mmCIF file of C-alpha atoms in Angstrom:
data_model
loop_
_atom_site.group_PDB
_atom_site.id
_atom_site.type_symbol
_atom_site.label_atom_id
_atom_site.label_comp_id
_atom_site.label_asym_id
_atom_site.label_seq_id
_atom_site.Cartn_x
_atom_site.Cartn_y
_atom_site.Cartn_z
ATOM 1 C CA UNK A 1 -16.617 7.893 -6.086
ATOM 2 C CA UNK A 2 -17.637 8.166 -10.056
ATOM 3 C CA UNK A 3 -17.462 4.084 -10.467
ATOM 4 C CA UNK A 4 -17.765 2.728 -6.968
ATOM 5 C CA UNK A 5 -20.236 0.227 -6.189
ATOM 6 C CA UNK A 6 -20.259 -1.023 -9.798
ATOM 7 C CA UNK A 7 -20.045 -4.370 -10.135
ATOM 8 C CA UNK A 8 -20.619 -5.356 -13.501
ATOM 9 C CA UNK A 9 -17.108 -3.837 -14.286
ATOM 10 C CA UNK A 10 -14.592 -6.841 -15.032
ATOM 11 C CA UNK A 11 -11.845 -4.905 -17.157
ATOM 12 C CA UNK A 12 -11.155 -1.436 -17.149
ATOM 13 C CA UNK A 13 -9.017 1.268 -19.247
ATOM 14 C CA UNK A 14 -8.620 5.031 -18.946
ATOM 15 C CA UNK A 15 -7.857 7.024 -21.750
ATOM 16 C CA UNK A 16 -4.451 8.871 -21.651
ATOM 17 C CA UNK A 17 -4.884 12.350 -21.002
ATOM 18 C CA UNK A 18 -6.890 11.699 -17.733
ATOM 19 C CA UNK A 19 -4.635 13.293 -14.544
ATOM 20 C CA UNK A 20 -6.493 11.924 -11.579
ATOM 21 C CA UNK A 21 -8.835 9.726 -10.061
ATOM 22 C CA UNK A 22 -11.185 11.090 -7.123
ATOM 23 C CA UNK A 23 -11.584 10.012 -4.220
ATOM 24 C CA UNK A 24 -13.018 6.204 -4.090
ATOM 25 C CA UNK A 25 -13.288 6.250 -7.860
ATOM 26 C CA UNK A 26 -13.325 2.628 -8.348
ATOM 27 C CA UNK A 27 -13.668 1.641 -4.434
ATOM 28 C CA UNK A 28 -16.163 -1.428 -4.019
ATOM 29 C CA UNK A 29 -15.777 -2.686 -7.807
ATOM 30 C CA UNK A 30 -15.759 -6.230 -6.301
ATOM 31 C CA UNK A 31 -15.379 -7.436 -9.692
ATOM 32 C CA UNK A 32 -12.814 -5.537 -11.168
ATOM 33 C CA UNK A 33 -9.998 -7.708 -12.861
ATOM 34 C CA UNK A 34 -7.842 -5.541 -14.477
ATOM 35 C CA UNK A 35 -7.683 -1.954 -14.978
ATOM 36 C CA UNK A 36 -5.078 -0.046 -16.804
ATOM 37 C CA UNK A 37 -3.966 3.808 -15.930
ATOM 38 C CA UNK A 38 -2.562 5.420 -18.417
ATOM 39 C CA UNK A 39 0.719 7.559 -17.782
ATOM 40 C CA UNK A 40 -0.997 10.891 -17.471
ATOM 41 C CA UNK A 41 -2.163 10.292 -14.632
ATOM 42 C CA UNK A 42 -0.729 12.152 -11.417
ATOM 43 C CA UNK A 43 -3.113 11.799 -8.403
ATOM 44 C CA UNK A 44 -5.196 9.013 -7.346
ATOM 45 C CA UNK A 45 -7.336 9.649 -4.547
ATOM 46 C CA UNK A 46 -7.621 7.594 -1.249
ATOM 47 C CA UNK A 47 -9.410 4.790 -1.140
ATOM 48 C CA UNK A 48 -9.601 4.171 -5.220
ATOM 49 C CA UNK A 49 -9.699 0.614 -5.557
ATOM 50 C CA UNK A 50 -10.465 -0.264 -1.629
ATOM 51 C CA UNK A 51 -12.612 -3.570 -1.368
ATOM 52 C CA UNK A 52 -11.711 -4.586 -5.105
ATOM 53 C CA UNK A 53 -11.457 -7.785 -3.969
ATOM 54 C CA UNK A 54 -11.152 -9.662 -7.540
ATOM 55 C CA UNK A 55 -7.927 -7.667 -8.941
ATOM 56 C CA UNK A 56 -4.782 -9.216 -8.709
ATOM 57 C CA UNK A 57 -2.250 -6.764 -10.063
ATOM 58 C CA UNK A 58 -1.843 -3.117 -10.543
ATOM 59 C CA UNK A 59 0.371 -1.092 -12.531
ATOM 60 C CA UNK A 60 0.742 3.037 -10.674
ATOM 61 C CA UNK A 61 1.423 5.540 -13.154
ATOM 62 C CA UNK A 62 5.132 7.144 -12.860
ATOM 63 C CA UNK A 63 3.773 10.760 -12.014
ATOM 64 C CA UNK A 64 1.852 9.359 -8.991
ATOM 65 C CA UNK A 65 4.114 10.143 -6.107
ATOM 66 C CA UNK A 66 2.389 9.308 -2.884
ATOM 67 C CA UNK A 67 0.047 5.921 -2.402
ATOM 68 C CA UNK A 68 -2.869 7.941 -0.342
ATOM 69 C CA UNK A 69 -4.854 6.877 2.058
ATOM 70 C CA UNK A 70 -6.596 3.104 1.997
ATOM 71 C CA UNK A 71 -5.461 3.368 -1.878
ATOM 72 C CA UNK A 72 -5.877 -0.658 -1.870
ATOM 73 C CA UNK A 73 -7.367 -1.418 1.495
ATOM 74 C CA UNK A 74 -9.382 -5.002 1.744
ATOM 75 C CA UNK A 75 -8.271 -5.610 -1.730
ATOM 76 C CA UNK A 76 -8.029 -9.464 -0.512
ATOM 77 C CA UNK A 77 -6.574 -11.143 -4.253
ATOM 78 C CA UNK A 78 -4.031 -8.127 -4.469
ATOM 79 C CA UNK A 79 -1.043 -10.206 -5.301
ATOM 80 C CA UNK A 80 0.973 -7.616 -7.773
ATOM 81 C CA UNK A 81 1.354 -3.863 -6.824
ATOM 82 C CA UNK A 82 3.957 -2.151 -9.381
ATOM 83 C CA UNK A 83 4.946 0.927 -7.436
ATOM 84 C CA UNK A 84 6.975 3.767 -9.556
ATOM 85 C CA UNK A 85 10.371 4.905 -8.204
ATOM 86 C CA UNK A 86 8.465 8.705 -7.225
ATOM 87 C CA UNK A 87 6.988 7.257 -4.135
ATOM 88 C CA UNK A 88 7.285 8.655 -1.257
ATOM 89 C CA UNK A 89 5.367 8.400 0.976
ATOM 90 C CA UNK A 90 2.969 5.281 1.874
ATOM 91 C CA UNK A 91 -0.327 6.522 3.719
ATOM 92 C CA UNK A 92 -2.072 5.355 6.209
ATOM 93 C CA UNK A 93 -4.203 1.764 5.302
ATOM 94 C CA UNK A 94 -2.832 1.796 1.895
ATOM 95 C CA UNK A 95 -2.633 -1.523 1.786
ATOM 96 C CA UNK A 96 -4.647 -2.470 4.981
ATOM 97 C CA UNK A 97 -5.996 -6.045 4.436
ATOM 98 C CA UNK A 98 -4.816 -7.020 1.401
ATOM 99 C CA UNK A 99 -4.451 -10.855 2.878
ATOM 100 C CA UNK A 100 -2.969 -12.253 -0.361
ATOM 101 C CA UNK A 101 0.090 -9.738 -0.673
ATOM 102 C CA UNK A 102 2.987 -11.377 -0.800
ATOM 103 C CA UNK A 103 5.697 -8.733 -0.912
ATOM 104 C CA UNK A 104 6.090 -5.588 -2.099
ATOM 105 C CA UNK A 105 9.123 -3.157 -3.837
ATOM 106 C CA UNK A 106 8.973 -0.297 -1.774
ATOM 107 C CA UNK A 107 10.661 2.463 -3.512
ATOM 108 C CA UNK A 108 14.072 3.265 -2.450
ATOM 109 C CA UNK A 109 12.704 7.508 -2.070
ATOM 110 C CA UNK A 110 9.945 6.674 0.292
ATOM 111 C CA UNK A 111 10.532 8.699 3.571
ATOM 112 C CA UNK A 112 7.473 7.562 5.523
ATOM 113 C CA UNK A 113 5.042 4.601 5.954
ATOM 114 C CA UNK A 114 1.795 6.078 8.133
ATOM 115 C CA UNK A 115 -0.586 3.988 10.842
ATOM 116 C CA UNK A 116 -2.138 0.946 9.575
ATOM 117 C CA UNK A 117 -0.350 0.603 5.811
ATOM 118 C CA UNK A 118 0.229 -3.007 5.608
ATOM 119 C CA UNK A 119 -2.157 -4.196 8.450
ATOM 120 C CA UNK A 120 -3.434 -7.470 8.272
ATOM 121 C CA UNK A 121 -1.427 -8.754 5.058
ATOM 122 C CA UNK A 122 -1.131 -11.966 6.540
ATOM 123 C CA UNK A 123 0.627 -13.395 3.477
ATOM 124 C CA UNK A 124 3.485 -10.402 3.821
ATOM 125 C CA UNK A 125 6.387 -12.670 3.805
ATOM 126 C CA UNK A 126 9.209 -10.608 3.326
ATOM 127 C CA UNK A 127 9.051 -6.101 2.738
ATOM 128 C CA UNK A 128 12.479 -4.821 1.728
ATOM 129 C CA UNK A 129 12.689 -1.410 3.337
ATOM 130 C CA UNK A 130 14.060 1.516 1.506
ATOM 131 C CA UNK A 131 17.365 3.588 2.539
ATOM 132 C CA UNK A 132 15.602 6.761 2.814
ATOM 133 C CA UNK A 133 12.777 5.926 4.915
ATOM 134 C CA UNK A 134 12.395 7.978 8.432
ATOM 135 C CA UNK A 135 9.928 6.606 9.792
ATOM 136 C CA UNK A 136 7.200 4.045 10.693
ATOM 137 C CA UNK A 137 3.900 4.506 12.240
ATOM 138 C CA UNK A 138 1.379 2.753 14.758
ATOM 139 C CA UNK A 139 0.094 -0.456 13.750
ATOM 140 C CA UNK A 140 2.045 -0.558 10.320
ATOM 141 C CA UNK A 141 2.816 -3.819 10.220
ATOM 142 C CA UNK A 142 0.136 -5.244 12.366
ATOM 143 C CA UNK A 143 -0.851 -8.750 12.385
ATOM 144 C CA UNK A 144 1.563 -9.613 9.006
ATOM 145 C CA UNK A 145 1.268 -13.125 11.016
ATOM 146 C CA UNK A 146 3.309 -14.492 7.905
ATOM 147 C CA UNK A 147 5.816 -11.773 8.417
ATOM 148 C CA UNK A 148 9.221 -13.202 8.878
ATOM 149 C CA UNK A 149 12.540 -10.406 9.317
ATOM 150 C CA UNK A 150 12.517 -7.183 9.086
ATOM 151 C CA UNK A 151 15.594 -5.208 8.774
ATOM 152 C CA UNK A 152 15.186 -1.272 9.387
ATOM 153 C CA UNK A 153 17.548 1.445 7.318
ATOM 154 C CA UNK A 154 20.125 3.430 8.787
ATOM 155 C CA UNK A 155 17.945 6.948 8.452
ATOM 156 C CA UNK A 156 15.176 5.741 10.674
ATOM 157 C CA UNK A 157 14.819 7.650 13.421
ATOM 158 C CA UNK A 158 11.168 6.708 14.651
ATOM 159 C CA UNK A 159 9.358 3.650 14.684
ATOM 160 C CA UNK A 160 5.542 4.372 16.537
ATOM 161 C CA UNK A 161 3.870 1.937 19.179
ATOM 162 C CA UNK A 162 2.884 -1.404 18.132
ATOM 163 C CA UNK A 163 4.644 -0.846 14.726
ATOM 164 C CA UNK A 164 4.489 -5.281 14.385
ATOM 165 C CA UNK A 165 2.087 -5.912 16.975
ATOM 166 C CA UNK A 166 1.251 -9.589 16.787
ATOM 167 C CA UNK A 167 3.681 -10.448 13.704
ATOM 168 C CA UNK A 168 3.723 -14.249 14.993
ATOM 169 C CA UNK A 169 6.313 -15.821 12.785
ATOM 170 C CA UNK A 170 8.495 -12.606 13.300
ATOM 171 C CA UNK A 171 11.895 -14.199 13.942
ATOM 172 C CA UNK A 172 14.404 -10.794 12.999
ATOM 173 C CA UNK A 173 14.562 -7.766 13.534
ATOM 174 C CA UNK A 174 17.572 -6.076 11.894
ATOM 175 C CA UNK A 175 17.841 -2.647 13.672
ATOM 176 C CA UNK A 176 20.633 -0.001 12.235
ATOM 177 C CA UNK A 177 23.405 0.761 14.437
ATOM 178 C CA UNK A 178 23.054 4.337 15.584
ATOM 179 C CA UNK A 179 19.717 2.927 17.138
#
């Protein structure tokens, strides 16, 4: 939690050569704009930029290989995540109410998406899901009331309870055939 809570922060940079960021590092920078992560960087720790509700884009280091737990949750003007192709998996609340989130590029090696991920992105038109995903848990797609098709990968083998409970303009659901 080294920077949360400060608000006077607008624009951000981290020198290359720094690996991680702790847990909640920037988390309640309500002001942050921009911030740019070098490519040395390897780890970021849940709940980073949670409740930066001013930054519109993001750029995620190519080393980082899992987006951890409430990484960007009720980061409201979130309109550009930039995910490298090293994901895999997609905790859970990573993106929890992040209401102006249009879509996002999953990466195609991404084998999980846990409880809660996308809840509440109630601009989530449209999420391409990747080939290699297994499985989806509880409440991952909850209330994505702008949410309109989904179409699930042949590998999935589990989708949890109330996966799209209350996606309201759901109209498609695409499941795989050995379902």
């Amino acid at each position: 939690e080294a920077f949360s809570y400060c608000n006077s922060f607008t624009v951000f940079s981290l020198p290359y050569g720094v690996v991680s960021l702790g847990y909640g590092c920037f988390r309640y920078c309500e002001n942050l704009e921009s911030i740019t992560l070098p490519e040395s960087i390897n780890t970021i720790g849940g709940s980073s930029f949670s409740f930066c509700t001013s930054m519109p884009s993001i750029e995620i280091p190519k080393l980082v290989t899992v987006v951890e737990y409430s990484l960007f949750e009720y980061s409201t003007k979130l309109v550009n995540v930039s995910l490298p192709d090293g994901i895999t998996h997609i905790r859970d609340s990573s993106f929890r109410g992040c209401s102006s989130l249009p879509t996002l590029n999953i990466p195609s090696k991404v084998e999980g998406i846990g409880y809660y991920a996308f809840e509440s992105c109630t601009s989530l038109t449209t999420i391409p899901l990747p080939k290699d995903l297994s499985y989806i848990y509880s409440y991952a797609f909850s209330y994505c009331s702008s949410l309109l098709s989904i179409s699930l990968p042949d590998k999935i083998t589990f989708i949890s309870q109330n996966t799209f409970y209350e996606c309201s303009s759901m109209k498609t659901v695409k499941f795989p055939s050995q379902l």
